[in-house]
PDB file of C-alpha atoms (C1' of nucleotides) in Angstrom:
ATOM      1  CA  MET A 185     -13.220   1.600  -8.503  1.00 44.00           C
ATOM      2  CA  ASN A 186      -9.536   0.308  -8.409  1.00 48.00           C
ATOM      3  CA  ILE A 187      -8.613  -2.847  -7.095  1.00 48.00           C
ATOM      4  CA  GLU A 188      -5.092  -1.624  -6.520  1.00 46.00           C
ATOM      5  CA  LYS A 189      -6.208   0.661  -3.808  1.00 43.00           C
ATOM      6  CA  GLU A 190      -7.045  -2.023  -1.176  1.00 44.00           C
ATOM      7  CA  ASN A 191     -10.338  -2.822  -3.051  1.00 46.00           C
ATOM      8  CA  ASP A 192     -11.897   0.604  -2.226  1.00 43.00           C
ATOM      9  CA  CYS A 193     -13.520   0.481  -5.676  1.00 48.00           C
ATOM     10  CA  ALA A 194     -13.067   4.200  -6.591  1.00 41.00           C
ATOM     11  CA  ALA A 195     -11.661   4.261 -10.051  1.00 50.00           C
ATOM     12  CA  GLU A 196     -13.399   5.866 -13.060  1.00 56.00           C
ATOM     13  CA  LEU A 197     -14.400   3.778 -15.924  1.00 60.00           C
ATOM     14  CA  CYS A 198     -14.751   4.897 -19.610  1.00 63.00           C
ATOM     15  CA  ASP A 199     -16.992   7.880 -20.018  1.00 54.00           C
ATOM     16  CA  VAL A 200     -19.315   5.398 -22.021  1.00 48.00           C
ATOM     17  CA  VAL A 201     -19.361   3.170 -18.906  1.00 47.00           C
ATOM     18  CA  GLN A 202     -19.630  -0.089 -20.470  1.00 49.00           C
ATOM     19  CA  VAL A 203     -20.216  -1.730 -17.095  1.00 50.00           C
ATOM     20  CA  HIS A 204     -22.886  -0.693 -14.583  1.00 48.00           C
ATOM     21  CA  ASP A 205     -21.821   0.352 -11.258  1.00 57.00           C
ATOM     22  CA  ASP A 206     -23.307  -2.492  -9.368  1.00 57.00           C
ATOM     23  CA  VAL A 207     -21.610  -5.075 -11.576  1.00 62.00           C
ATOM     24  CA  VAL A 208     -18.375  -3.364 -10.800  1.00 65.00           C
ATOM     25  CA  ASN A 209     -18.786  -2.929  -7.194  1.00 67.00           C
ATOM     26  CA  ALA A 210     -19.377  -6.512  -7.021  1.00 72.00           C
ATOM     27  CA  LEU A 211     -16.389  -7.274  -9.106  1.00 77.00           C
ATOM     28  CA  CYS A 212     -14.022  -5.623  -6.623  1.00 74.00           C
ATOM     29  CA  GLU A 213     -15.476  -7.345  -3.727  1.00 79.00           C
ATOM     30  CA  LYS A 214     -15.145 -10.721  -5.329  1.00 84.00           C
ATOM     31  CA  MET A 215     -11.474 -10.271  -6.308  1.00 90.00           C
ATOM     32  CA  PRO A 216      -8.857 -11.736  -4.226  1.00 93.00           C
ATOM     33  CA  ASN A 217      -6.628  -8.909  -2.712  1.00 93.00           C
ATOM     34  CA  VAL A 218      -3.393  -8.133  -4.784  1.00 95.00           C
ATOM     35  CA  GLU A 219      -1.060  -9.885  -2.383  1.00 96.00           C
ATOM     36  CA  THR A 220      -2.741 -13.276  -3.207  1.00 97.00           C
ATOM     37  CA  LEU A 221      -3.072 -12.579  -6.809  1.00 98.00           C
ATOM     38  CA  ASP A 222       0.900 -11.757  -6.606  1.00 98.00           C
ATOM     39  CA  ASN A 223       1.453 -15.115  -4.806  1.00 98.00           C
ATOM     40  CA  ILE A 224      -0.474 -16.761  -7.502  1.00 98.00           C
ATOM     41  CA  ALA A 225       1.415 -15.335 -10.351  1.00 98.00           C
ATOM     42  CA  ASP A 226       4.680 -16.291  -8.451  1.00 98.00           C
ATOM     43  CA  LEU A 227       3.531 -19.766  -7.889  1.00 98.00           C
ATOM     44  CA  PHE A 228       2.879 -20.229 -11.749  1.00 98.00           C
ATOM     45  CA  LYS A 229       6.021 -18.750 -12.569  1.00 98.00           C
ATOM     46  CA  ASN A 230       7.511 -22.091 -11.463  1.00 98.00           C
ATOM     47  CA  PHE A 231       5.770 -23.917 -14.021  1.00 98.00           C
ATOM     48  CA  ALA A 232       6.310 -21.431 -16.733  1.00 98.00           C
ATOM     49  CA  ASP A 233       9.780 -22.993 -17.793  1.00 98.00           C
ATOM     50  CA  LEU A 234      10.369 -26.168 -19.802  1.00 98.00           C
ATOM     51  CA  THR A 235      13.340 -27.271 -17.627  1.00 98.00           C
ATOM     52  CA  ARG A 236      11.296 -26.915 -14.687  1.00 98.00           C
ATOM     53  CA  VAL A 237       8.253 -28.736 -15.698  1.00 98.00           C
ATOM     54  CA  LYS A 238      10.594 -31.608 -16.888  1.00 98.00           C
ATOM     55  CA  ILE A 239      12.269 -31.751 -13.552  1.00 98.00           C
ATOM     56  CA  LEU A 240       8.813 -31.745 -11.796  1.00 98.00           C
ATOM     57  CA  TYR A 241       7.642 -34.571 -13.886  1.00 97.00           C
ATOM     58  CA  LEU A 242      10.705 -36.594 -13.343  1.00 96.00           C
ATOM     59  CA  LEU A 243      10.481 -36.103  -9.507  1.00 97.00           C
ATOM     60  CA  HIS A 244       6.754 -37.123  -9.831  1.00 95.00           C
ATOM     61  CA  GLU A 245       7.960 -40.626 -10.898  1.00 92.00           C
ATOM     62  CA  ALA A 246      10.866 -40.873  -8.584  1.00 92.00           C
ATOM     63  CA  GLU A 247      13.184 -39.405  -6.071  1.00 94.00           C
ATOM     64  CA  LEU A 248      16.350 -38.208  -8.147  1.00 95.00           C
ATOM     65  CA  CYS A 249      19.766 -36.835  -7.425  1.00 95.00           C
ATOM     66  CA  VAL A 250      21.099 -33.732  -9.119  1.00 96.00           C
ATOM     67  CA  CYS A 251      23.352 -35.495 -11.487  1.00 94.00           C
ATOM     68  CA  ASP A 252      20.698 -38.049 -12.574  1.00 93.00           C
ATOM     69  CA  ILE A 253      18.329 -35.296 -13.545  1.00 95.00           C
ATOM     70  CA  ALA A 254      21.083 -33.514 -15.311  1.00 95.00           C
ATOM     71  CA  ALA A 255      21.750 -36.785 -17.323  1.00 93.00           C
ATOM     72  CA  LEU A 256      18.209 -37.323 -18.031  1.00 93.00           C
ATOM     73  CA  LEU A 257      17.621 -33.973 -19.353  1.00 95.00           C
ATOM     74  CA  ASP A 258      21.062 -33.746 -21.016  1.00 94.00           C
ATOM     75  CA  MET A 259      21.924 -30.482 -19.407  1.00 96.00           C
ATOM     76  CA  SER A 260      24.691 -29.179 -16.966  1.00 97.00           C
ATOM     77  CA  GLN A 261      24.858 -30.053 -13.400  1.00 97.00           C
ATOM     78  CA  SER A 262      24.983 -26.285 -12.522  1.00 98.00           C
ATOM     79  CA  ALA A 263      21.945 -25.471 -14.572  1.00 98.00           C
ATOM     80  CA  ILE A 264      19.908 -28.221 -12.834  1.00 98.00           C
ATOM     81  CA  SER A 265      21.135 -27.037  -9.419  1.00 98.00           C
ATOM     82  CA  HIS A 266      20.103 -23.530 -10.162  1.00 98.00           C
ATOM     83  CA  GLN A 267      16.710 -24.639 -11.147  1.00 98.00           C
ATOM     84  CA  LEU A 268      16.348 -26.932  -8.290  1.00 98.00           C
ATOM     85  CA  ARG A 269      17.052 -24.038  -5.908  1.00 98.00           C
ATOM     86  CA  VAL A 270      14.207 -22.181  -7.509  1.00 98.00           C
ATOM     87  CA  LEU A 271      11.856 -24.955  -7.058  1.00 98.00           C
ATOM     88  CA  LYS A 272      13.100 -25.522  -3.408  1.00 98.00           C
ATOM     89  CA  THR A 273      12.750 -21.758  -2.577  1.00 98.00           C
ATOM     90  CA  ALA A 274       8.998 -21.947  -3.966  1.00 98.00           C
ATOM     91  CA  ARG A 275       8.766 -25.121  -1.737  1.00 97.00           C
ATOM     92  CA  LEU A 276       7.769 -27.208  -4.673  1.00 98.00           C
ATOM     93  CA  VAL A 277      10.562 -29.860  -3.947  1.00 98.00           C
ATOM     94  CA  LYS A 278      12.311 -30.822  -0.944  1.00 98.00           C
ATOM     95  CA  ASN A 279      15.534 -32.805  -0.566  1.00 98.00           C
ATOM     96  CA  ARG A 280      17.545 -35.057   1.809  1.00 97.00           C
ATOM     97  CA  ARG A 281      21.237 -35.546   1.761  1.00 97.00           C
ATOM     98  CA  ASP A 282      22.647 -39.291   1.710  1.00 95.00           C
ATOM     99  CA  GLY A 283      26.350 -38.946   1.795  1.00 95.00           C
ATOM    100  CA  LYS A 284      27.858 -37.036  -1.011  1.00 95.00           C
ATOM    101  CA  THR A 285      24.355 -37.194  -2.857  1.00 95.00           C
ATOM    102  CA  VAL A 286      21.450 -34.919  -2.442  1.00 97.00           C
ATOM    103  CA  PHE A 287      17.904 -36.621  -3.439  1.00 97.00           C
ATOM    104  CA  TYR A 288      15.159 -34.355  -4.534  1.00 98.00           C
ATOM    105  CA  SER A 289      11.617 -35.241  -4.462  1.00 98.00           C
ATOM    106  CA  LEU A 290       8.083 -33.280  -4.734  1.00 98.00           C
ATOM    107  CA  SER A 291       6.969 -31.549  -1.725  1.00 97.00           C
ATOM    108  CA  ASP A 292       3.284 -32.550  -2.069  1.00 94.00           C
ATOM    109  CA  ASP A 293       0.756 -33.915  -4.497  1.00 92.00           C
ATOM    110  CA  HIS A 294      -0.937 -30.774  -4.993  1.00 95.00           C
ATOM    111  CA  ILE A 295       1.978 -29.818  -7.319  1.00 97.00           C
ATOM    112  CA  MET A 296       1.247 -32.500  -9.729  1.00 97.00           C
ATOM    113  CA  THR A 297      -2.555 -31.706  -9.609  1.00 97.00           C
ATOM    114  CA  ILE A 298      -1.582 -28.409 -11.029  1.00 98.00           C
ATOM    115  CA  LEU A 299       0.513 -29.734 -13.695  1.00 97.00           C
ATOM    116  CA  THR A 300      -2.115 -32.328 -14.657  1.00 97.00           C
ATOM    117  CA  GLN A 301      -4.656 -29.610 -15.129  1.00 97.00           C
ATOM    118  CA  GLY A 302      -2.133 -27.952 -17.500  1.00 98.00           C
ATOM    119  CA  LEU A 303      -1.662 -31.134 -19.320  1.00 97.00           C
ATOM    120  CA  GLU A 304      -5.302 -31.548 -19.703  1.00 97.00           C
ATOM    121  CA  HIS A 305      -5.802 -28.215 -21.229  1.00 97.00           C
ATOM    122  CA  VAL A 306      -2.981 -28.328 -23.771  1.00 97.00           C
ATOM    123  CA  THR A 307      -4.275 -31.855 -24.830  1.00 95.00           C
ATOM    124  CA  GLU A 308      -7.759 -30.661 -25.036  1.00 86.00           C
TER     125      GLU A 308
ATOM    126  CA  MET B 279      18.325 -42.505 -20.976  1.00 42.00           C
ATOM    127  CA  ASN B 280      17.572 -39.115 -22.128  1.00 47.00           C
ATOM    128  CA  ILE B 281      14.009 -37.978 -22.539  1.00 46.00           C
ATOM    129  CA  GLU B 282      15.333 -35.355 -25.137  1.00 45.00           C
ATOM    130  CA  LYS B 283      15.872 -37.920 -27.528  1.00 43.00           C
ATOM    131  CA  GLU B 284      12.232 -39.025 -28.426  1.00 44.00           C
ATOM    132  CA  ASN B 285      12.253 -41.016 -25.131  1.00 46.00           C
ATOM    133  CA  ASP B 286      14.902 -43.531 -26.385  1.00 43.00           C
ATOM    134  CA  CYS B 287      16.093 -43.577 -22.835  1.00 47.00           C
ATOM    135  CA  ALA B 288      19.922 -44.076 -23.695  1.00 40.00           C
ATOM    136  CA  ALA B 289      21.581 -41.598 -21.424  1.00 49.00           C
ATOM    137  CA  GLU B 290      24.210 -42.354 -18.881  1.00 55.00           C
ATOM    138  CA  LEU B 291      23.497 -41.561 -15.208  1.00 60.00           C
ATOM    139  CA  CYS B 292      25.915 -40.788 -12.477  1.00 63.00           C
ATOM    140  CA  ASP B 293      28.853 -43.451 -11.971  1.00 54.00           C
ATOM    141  CA  VAL B 294      27.301 -43.991  -8.678  1.00 47.00           C
ATOM    142  CA  VAL B 295      23.895 -44.834 -10.287  1.00 47.00           C
ATOM    143  CA  GLN B 296      21.480 -43.703  -7.588  1.00 48.00           C
ATOM    144  CA  VAL B 297      18.585 -45.058  -9.608  1.00 50.00           C
ATOM    145  CA  HIS B 298      18.207 -48.556 -10.756  1.00 48.00           C
ATOM    146  CA  ASP B 299      18.015 -49.034 -14.549  1.00 57.00           C
ATOM    147  CA  ASP B 300      14.509 -50.390 -14.416  1.00 57.00           C
ATOM    148  CA  VAL B 301      13.044 -47.303 -12.595  1.00 62.00           C
ATOM    149  CA  VAL B 302      14.944 -45.186 -14.948  1.00 64.00           C
ATOM    150  CA  ASN B 303      13.304 -47.005 -17.807  1.00 66.00           C
ATOM    151  CA  ALA B 304       9.855 -46.675 -16.315  1.00 71.00           C
ATOM    152  CA  LEU B 305      10.634 -43.026 -16.004  1.00 76.00           C
ATOM    153  CA  CYS B 306      11.137 -42.326 -19.600  1.00 73.00           C
ATOM    154  CA  GLU B 307       8.130 -44.040 -20.482  1.00 79.00           C
ATOM    155  CA  LYS B 308       5.893 -42.367 -18.109  1.00 83.00           C
ATOM    156  CA  MET B 309       7.081 -38.990 -19.258  1.00 89.00           C
ATOM    157  CA  PRO B 310       4.843 -36.936 -21.714  1.00 93.00           C
ATOM    158  CA  ASN B 311       6.941 -36.069 -24.704  1.00 93.00           C
ATOM    159  CA  VAL B 312       8.983 -32.944 -24.933  1.00 95.00           C
ATOM    160  CA  GLU B 313       6.556 -30.949 -27.129  1.00 96.00           C
ATOM    161  CA  THR B 314       3.686 -31.552 -24.670  1.00 97.00           C
ATOM    162  CA  LEU B 315       5.683 -30.373 -21.736  1.00 98.00           C
ATOM    163  CA  ASP B 316       6.846 -27.240 -23.671  1.00 98.00           C
ATOM    164  CA  ASN B 317       3.156 -26.619 -24.161  1.00 98.00           C
ATOM    165  CA  ILE B 318       2.407 -26.999 -20.618  1.00 98.00           C
ATOM    166  CA  ALA B 319       5.255 -24.616 -19.803  1.00 98.00           C
ATOM    167  CA  ASP B 320       3.991 -22.177 -22.446  1.00 98.00           C
ATOM    168  CA  LEU B 321       0.354 -22.525 -20.901  1.00 98.00           C
ATOM    169  CA  PHE B 322       1.547 -21.606 -17.483  1.00 98.00           C
ATOM    170  CA  LYS B 323       3.606 -18.523 -18.739  1.00 98.00           C
ATOM    171  CA  ASN B 324       0.188 -16.975 -19.195  1.00 98.00           C
ATOM    172  CA  PHE B 325      -0.468 -17.151 -15.314  1.00 98.00           C
ATOM    173  CA  ALA B 326       2.929 -16.133 -14.312  1.00 98.00           C
ATOM    174  CA  ASP B 327       2.419 -12.417 -14.515  1.00 98.00           C
ATOM    175  CA  LEU B 328       0.341 -10.464 -11.917  1.00 98.00           C
ATOM    176  CA  THR B 329      -1.152  -8.011 -14.465  1.00 98.00           C
ATOM    177  CA  ARG B 330      -2.595 -11.083 -16.609  1.00 98.00           C
ATOM    178  CA  VAL B 331      -3.642 -12.851 -13.377  1.00 98.00           C
ATOM    179  CA  LYS B 332      -5.715  -9.919 -12.458  1.00 98.00           C
ATOM    180  CA  ILE B 333      -7.283  -9.575 -15.858  1.00 98.00           C
ATOM    181  CA  LEU B 334      -8.412 -13.163 -15.963  1.00 98.00           C
ATOM    182  CA  TYR B 335      -9.927 -12.683 -12.585  1.00 97.00           C
ATOM    183  CA  LEU B 336     -11.823  -9.784 -13.714  1.00 97.00           C
ATOM    184  CA  LEU B 337     -12.899 -11.510 -16.777  1.00 97.00           C
ATOM    185  CA  HIS B 338     -14.145 -14.452 -14.687  1.00 95.00           C
ATOM    186  CA  GLU B 339     -16.534 -12.189 -12.990  1.00 92.00           C
ATOM    187  CA  ALA B 340     -17.773 -10.084 -16.165  1.00 92.00           C
ATOM    188  CA  GLU B 341     -17.321  -9.345 -19.718  1.00 94.00           C
ATOM    189  CA  LEU B 342     -15.164  -6.165 -19.845  1.00 95.00           C
ATOM    190  CA  CYS B 343     -13.883  -3.726 -22.271  1.00 95.00           C
ATOM    191  CA  VAL B 344     -10.099  -2.635 -22.453  1.00 96.00           C
ATOM    192  CA  CYS B 345     -10.635   0.806 -21.069  1.00 94.00           C
ATOM    193  CA  ASP B 346     -12.647  -0.659 -18.088  1.00 93.00           C
ATOM    194  CA  ILE B 347      -9.889  -3.059 -17.256  1.00 95.00           C
ATOM    195  CA  ALA B 348      -7.282  -0.431 -17.578  1.00 95.00           C
ATOM    196  CA  ALA B 349      -9.114   1.863 -15.191  1.00 93.00           C
ATOM    197  CA  LEU B 350      -9.921  -1.029 -12.686  1.00 93.00           C
ATOM    198  CA  LEU B 351      -6.233  -2.041 -12.750  1.00 95.00           C
ATOM    199  CA  ASP B 352      -4.900   1.589 -12.747  1.00 94.00           C
ATOM    200  CA  MET B 353      -2.793   0.976 -15.910  1.00 96.00           C
ATOM    201  CA  SER B 354      -2.587   2.344 -19.228  1.00 97.00           C
ATOM    202  CA  GLN B 355      -4.899   1.301 -22.126  1.00 97.00           C
ATOM    203  CA  SER B 356      -1.876   0.198 -24.210  1.00 98.00           C
ATOM    204  CA  ALA B 357      -0.388  -2.088 -21.548  1.00 98.00           C
ATOM    205  CA  ILE B 358      -3.731  -3.687 -21.134  1.00 98.00           C
ATOM    206  CA  SER B 359      -4.211  -4.030 -24.752  1.00 98.00           C
ATOM    207  CA  HIS B 360      -0.802  -5.704 -25.086  1.00 98.00           C
ATOM    208  CA  GLN B 361      -1.579  -8.229 -22.477  1.00 98.00           C
ATOM    209  CA  LEU B 362      -5.003  -8.985 -23.766  1.00 98.00           C
ATOM    210  CA  ARG B 363      -3.330  -9.802 -27.132  1.00 98.00           C
ATOM    211  CA  VAL B 364      -0.974 -12.291 -25.305  1.00 98.00           C
ATOM    212  CA  LEU B 365      -3.938 -13.928 -23.528  1.00 98.00           C
ATOM    213  CA  LYS B 366      -6.002 -13.872 -26.816  1.00 98.00           C
ATOM    214  CA  THR B 367      -2.973 -15.747 -28.844  1.00 98.00           C
ATOM    215  CA  ALA B 368      -3.108 -18.178 -26.110  1.00 97.00           C
ATOM    216  CA  ARG B 369      -6.785 -18.596 -26.561  1.00 97.00           C
ATOM    217  CA  LEU B 370      -7.412 -17.945 -22.829  1.00 98.00           C
ATOM    218  CA  VAL B 371      -9.667 -15.077 -23.767  1.00 98.00           C
ATOM    219  CA  LYS B 372     -12.006 -14.245 -26.709  1.00 98.00           C
ATOM    220  CA  ASN B 373     -13.425 -10.755 -27.751  1.00 98.00           C
ATOM    221  CA  ARG B 374     -16.373  -9.376 -29.695  1.00 97.00           C
ATOM    222  CA  ARG B 375     -16.663  -6.031 -31.010  1.00 97.00           C
ATOM    223  CA  ASP B 376     -19.798  -3.791 -30.168  1.00 95.00           C
ATOM    224  CA  GLY B 377     -19.419  -0.546 -31.953  1.00 95.00           C
ATOM    225  CA  LYS B 378     -16.239   1.334 -30.815  1.00 95.00           C
ATOM    226  CA  THR B 379     -16.050  -0.977 -28.007  1.00 95.00           C
ATOM    227  CA  VAL B 380     -14.298  -4.499 -27.752  1.00 97.00           C
ATOM    228  CA  PHE B 381     -15.480  -6.771 -24.897  1.00 97.00           C
ATOM    229  CA  TYR B 382     -13.112  -9.349 -23.686  1.00 98.00           C
ATOM    230  CA  SER B 383     -14.142 -12.461 -21.710  1.00 98.00           C
ATOM    231  CA  LEU B 384     -12.783 -16.042 -20.780  1.00 98.00           C
ATOM    232  CA  SER B 385     -12.657 -18.633 -23.407  1.00 97.00           C
ATOM    233  CA  ASP B 386     -13.682 -21.521 -21.223  1.00 94.00           C
ATOM    234  CA  ASP B 387     -14.133 -22.554 -17.605  1.00 92.00           C
ATOM    235  CA  HIS B 388     -10.948 -24.478 -17.658  1.00 95.00           C
ATOM    236  CA  ILE B 389      -8.921 -21.413 -17.209  1.00 97.00           C
ATOM    237  CA  MET B 390     -10.570 -20.662 -13.881  1.00 97.00           C
ATOM    238  CA  THR B 391     -10.005 -24.189 -12.696  1.00 97.00           C
ATOM    239  CA  ILE B 392      -6.266 -23.839 -13.160  1.00 98.00           C
ATOM    240  CA  LEU B 393      -6.339 -20.298 -11.285  1.00 97.00           C
ATOM    241  CA  THR B 394      -8.321 -21.838  -8.633  1.00 97.00           C
ATOM    242  CA  GLN B 395      -5.800 -24.613  -8.112  1.00 97.00           C
ATOM    243  CA  GLY B 396      -3.096 -21.863  -7.769  1.00 97.00           C
ATOM    244  CA  LEU B 397      -5.329 -19.905  -5.278  1.00 97.00           C
ATOM    245  CA  GLU B 398      -5.689 -23.134  -3.132  1.00 96.00           C
ATOM    246  CA  HIS B 399      -2.118 -23.763  -3.165  1.00 97.00           C
ATOM    247  CA  VAL B 400      -1.175 -20.087  -1.979  1.00 97.00           C
ATOM    248  CA  THR B 401      -3.676 -20.018   0.509  1.00 95.00           C
ATOM    249  CA  GLU B 402      -2.754 -23.446   2.122  1.00 86.00           C
TER     250      GLU B 402
ATOM    251  C1'  DT C  52      45.056 -35.453   4.854  1.00 92.09           C
ATOM    252  C1'  DA C  53      44.905 -35.569  -0.084  1.00 92.09           C
ATOM    253  C1'  DA C  54      42.122 -36.970  -3.887  1.00 92.09           C
ATOM    254  C1'  DA C  55      37.602 -37.712  -6.115  1.00 92.09           C
ATOM    255  C1'  DC C  56      32.973 -37.018  -6.533  1.00 92.09           C
ATOM    256  C1'  DA C  57      28.353 -34.511  -5.772  1.00 92.09           C
ATOM    257  C1'  DT C  58      26.385 -30.456  -5.132  1.00 92.09           C
ATOM    258  C1'  DA C  59      26.092 -25.313  -4.450  1.00 92.09           C
ATOM    259  C1'  DT C  60      26.844 -20.625  -5.568  1.00 92.09           C
ATOM    260  C1'  DG C  61      28.360 -16.038  -7.583  1.00 92.09           C
ATOM    261  C1'  DA C  62      29.228 -13.288 -11.685  1.00 92.09           C
ATOM    262  C1'  DA C  63      28.503 -12.436 -16.462  1.00 92.09           C
ATOM    263  C1'  DC C  64      26.080 -12.861 -20.396  1.00 92.09           C
ATOM    264  C1'  DA C  65      22.154 -13.680 -23.350  1.00 92.09           C
ATOM    265  C1'  DA C  66      17.531 -13.992 -24.330  1.00 92.09           C
ATOM    266  C1'  DG C  67      12.940 -12.972 -23.288  1.00 92.09           C
ATOM    267  C1'  DT C  68       9.351  -9.692 -21.655  1.00 92.09           C
ATOM    268  C1'  DA C  69       6.381  -5.931 -19.624  1.00 92.09           C
ATOM    269  C1'  DT C  70       5.625  -1.169 -19.916  1.00 92.09           C
ATOM    270  C1'  DT C  71       5.673   3.296 -22.240  1.00 92.09           C
ATOM    271  C1'  DC C  72       5.330   6.487 -25.921  1.00 92.09           C
ATOM    272  C1'  DA C  73       3.953   7.656 -30.187  1.00 92.09           C
ATOM    273  C1'  DT C  74       0.927   6.571 -33.726  1.00 92.09           C
ATOM    274  C1'  DA C  75      -2.378   3.812 -36.506  1.00 92.09           C
ATOM    275  C1'  DT C  76      -6.909   1.548 -37.319  1.00 92.09           C
ATOM    276  C1'  DG C  77     -11.584   1.452 -36.781  1.00 92.09           C
ATOM    277  C1'  DA C  78     -16.249   3.201 -35.570  1.00 92.09           C
ATOM    278  C1'  DG C  79     -19.891   6.598 -34.512  1.00 92.09           C
ATOM    279  C1'  DG C  80     -21.966  11.118 -34.063  1.00 92.09           C
ATOM    280  C1'  DG C  81     -22.364  15.643 -35.761  1.00 92.09           C
TER     281       DG C  81
ATOM    282  C1'  DC D 182     -16.191  14.744 -44.179  1.00 92.09           C
ATOM    283  C1'  DC D 183     -14.167  15.897 -39.845  1.00 92.09           C
ATOM    284  C1'  DC D 184     -13.838  15.051 -34.919  1.00 92.09           C
ATOM    285  C1'  DT D 185     -13.881  12.198 -30.976  1.00 92.09           C
ATOM    286  C1'  DC D 186     -13.630   7.924 -28.723  1.00 92.09           C
ATOM    287  C1'  DA D 187     -11.950   2.967 -28.105  1.00 92.09           C
ATOM    288  C1'  DT D 188      -8.650  -0.114 -29.386  1.00 92.09           C
ATOM    289  C1'  DA D 189      -4.407  -1.932 -31.637  1.00 92.09           C
ATOM    290  C1'  DT D 190       0.390  -1.781 -32.670  1.00 92.09           C
ATOM    291  C1'  DG D 191       5.309  -1.057 -33.422  1.00 92.09           C
ATOM    292  C1'  DA D 192       9.657   0.622 -31.526  1.00 92.09           C
ATOM    293  C1'  DA D 193      12.341   1.468 -27.560  1.00 92.09           C
ATOM    294  C1'  DT D 194      13.641   0.640 -22.879  1.00 92.09           C
ATOM    295  C1'  DA D 195      14.050  -1.367 -18.381  1.00 92.09           C
ATOM    296  C1'  DC D 196      13.625  -5.455 -16.114  1.00 92.09           C
ATOM    297  C1'  DT D 197      13.669 -10.257 -15.431  1.00 92.09           C
ATOM    298  C1'  DT D 198      15.471 -14.628 -15.981  1.00 92.09           C
ATOM    299  C1'  DG D 199      18.009 -19.039 -17.533  1.00 92.09           C
ATOM    300  C1'  DT D 200      22.536 -20.777 -18.658  1.00 92.09           C
ATOM    301  C1'  DT D 201      27.433 -20.879 -18.522  1.00 92.09           C
ATOM    302  C1'  DC D 202      31.902 -20.708 -16.554  1.00 92.09           C
ATOM    303  C1'  DA D 203      34.422 -20.729 -12.613  1.00 92.09           C
ATOM    304  C1'  DT D 204      34.970 -22.023  -8.267  1.00 92.09           C
ATOM    305  C1'  DA D 205      33.587 -23.115  -3.423  1.00 92.09           C
ATOM    306  C1'  DT D 206      31.370 -26.330   0.060  1.00 92.09           C
ATOM    307  C1'  DG D 207      30.822 -30.770   1.789  1.00 92.09           C
ATOM    308  C1'  DT D 208      31.378 -35.889   1.875  1.00 92.09           C
ATOM    309  C1'  DT D 209      33.724 -40.092   1.179  1.00 92.09           C
ATOM    310  C1'  DT D 210      37.502 -43.013   0.507  1.00 92.09           C
ATOM    311  C1'  DA D 211      42.287 -44.214  -0.294  1.00 92.09           C
TER     312       DA D 211
END
DNA sequence: TAAACATATGAACAAGTATTCATATGAGGG
DNA sequence: CCCTCATATGAATACTTGTTCATATGTTTA
């Protein structure tokens, strides 16, 4: 019974076996596969940093360029650019160039749905 | 115009001012305060690790003791115990003692709502 | 084409974190 | 009581990550 091994469910539990076998079997089958769980963890990594949360909230309100975000958050242009690259790699934000300026915006609405769930949880 | 300073909105933007002042003012007012955003980031940190995501999914299916989780995830008892402490500190899981055994379970349903949002996002 | 501006990027450093190892605490059974 | 089992914890280590600094790329304008 070990979800690590392609859900083949063969790991041994405590000698005392707190959980009945049928329950544990059901457990393995209901679990998403490890790759999916890893993708979920990676997704949430993007929301696990204050700077990135601020950026996402700002972009929810308006399309912004790098230097505007840097000014609004009182941080260096480089720091913001690095973080925007993280968010872009995760496909949470997209950008478009207009002359010298690069405008960033949220990729889709689902991102804000997740953040709102978090907001609701922390505000009870 | 700087949300860092208690939303007093007084930071300077790019010289080129990509965003009009009224838009930026609206931005500052709509943003949750920094403390709230920090709490959101802290909340998501709990979901930003594969081991913890696995644990939460397991606990969604059944109340489990430490050694069962360790066996199911093929990890050391100590590693699991450390992670459960993280999740307990964040009030995402609760526990009860029954003799030698300590059973862990999810604190509330909202936790799974957030994870499900993440799952939906990664599975498109 | 040179200068100025906006952004991107690589290396380095500091801070945070997940696991291991050894050990401590706590509970039940003999 | 002592022994065993289940869990917790502290220190150490390896790994990850966010920011800074210096610099490169790309675009516009003089």
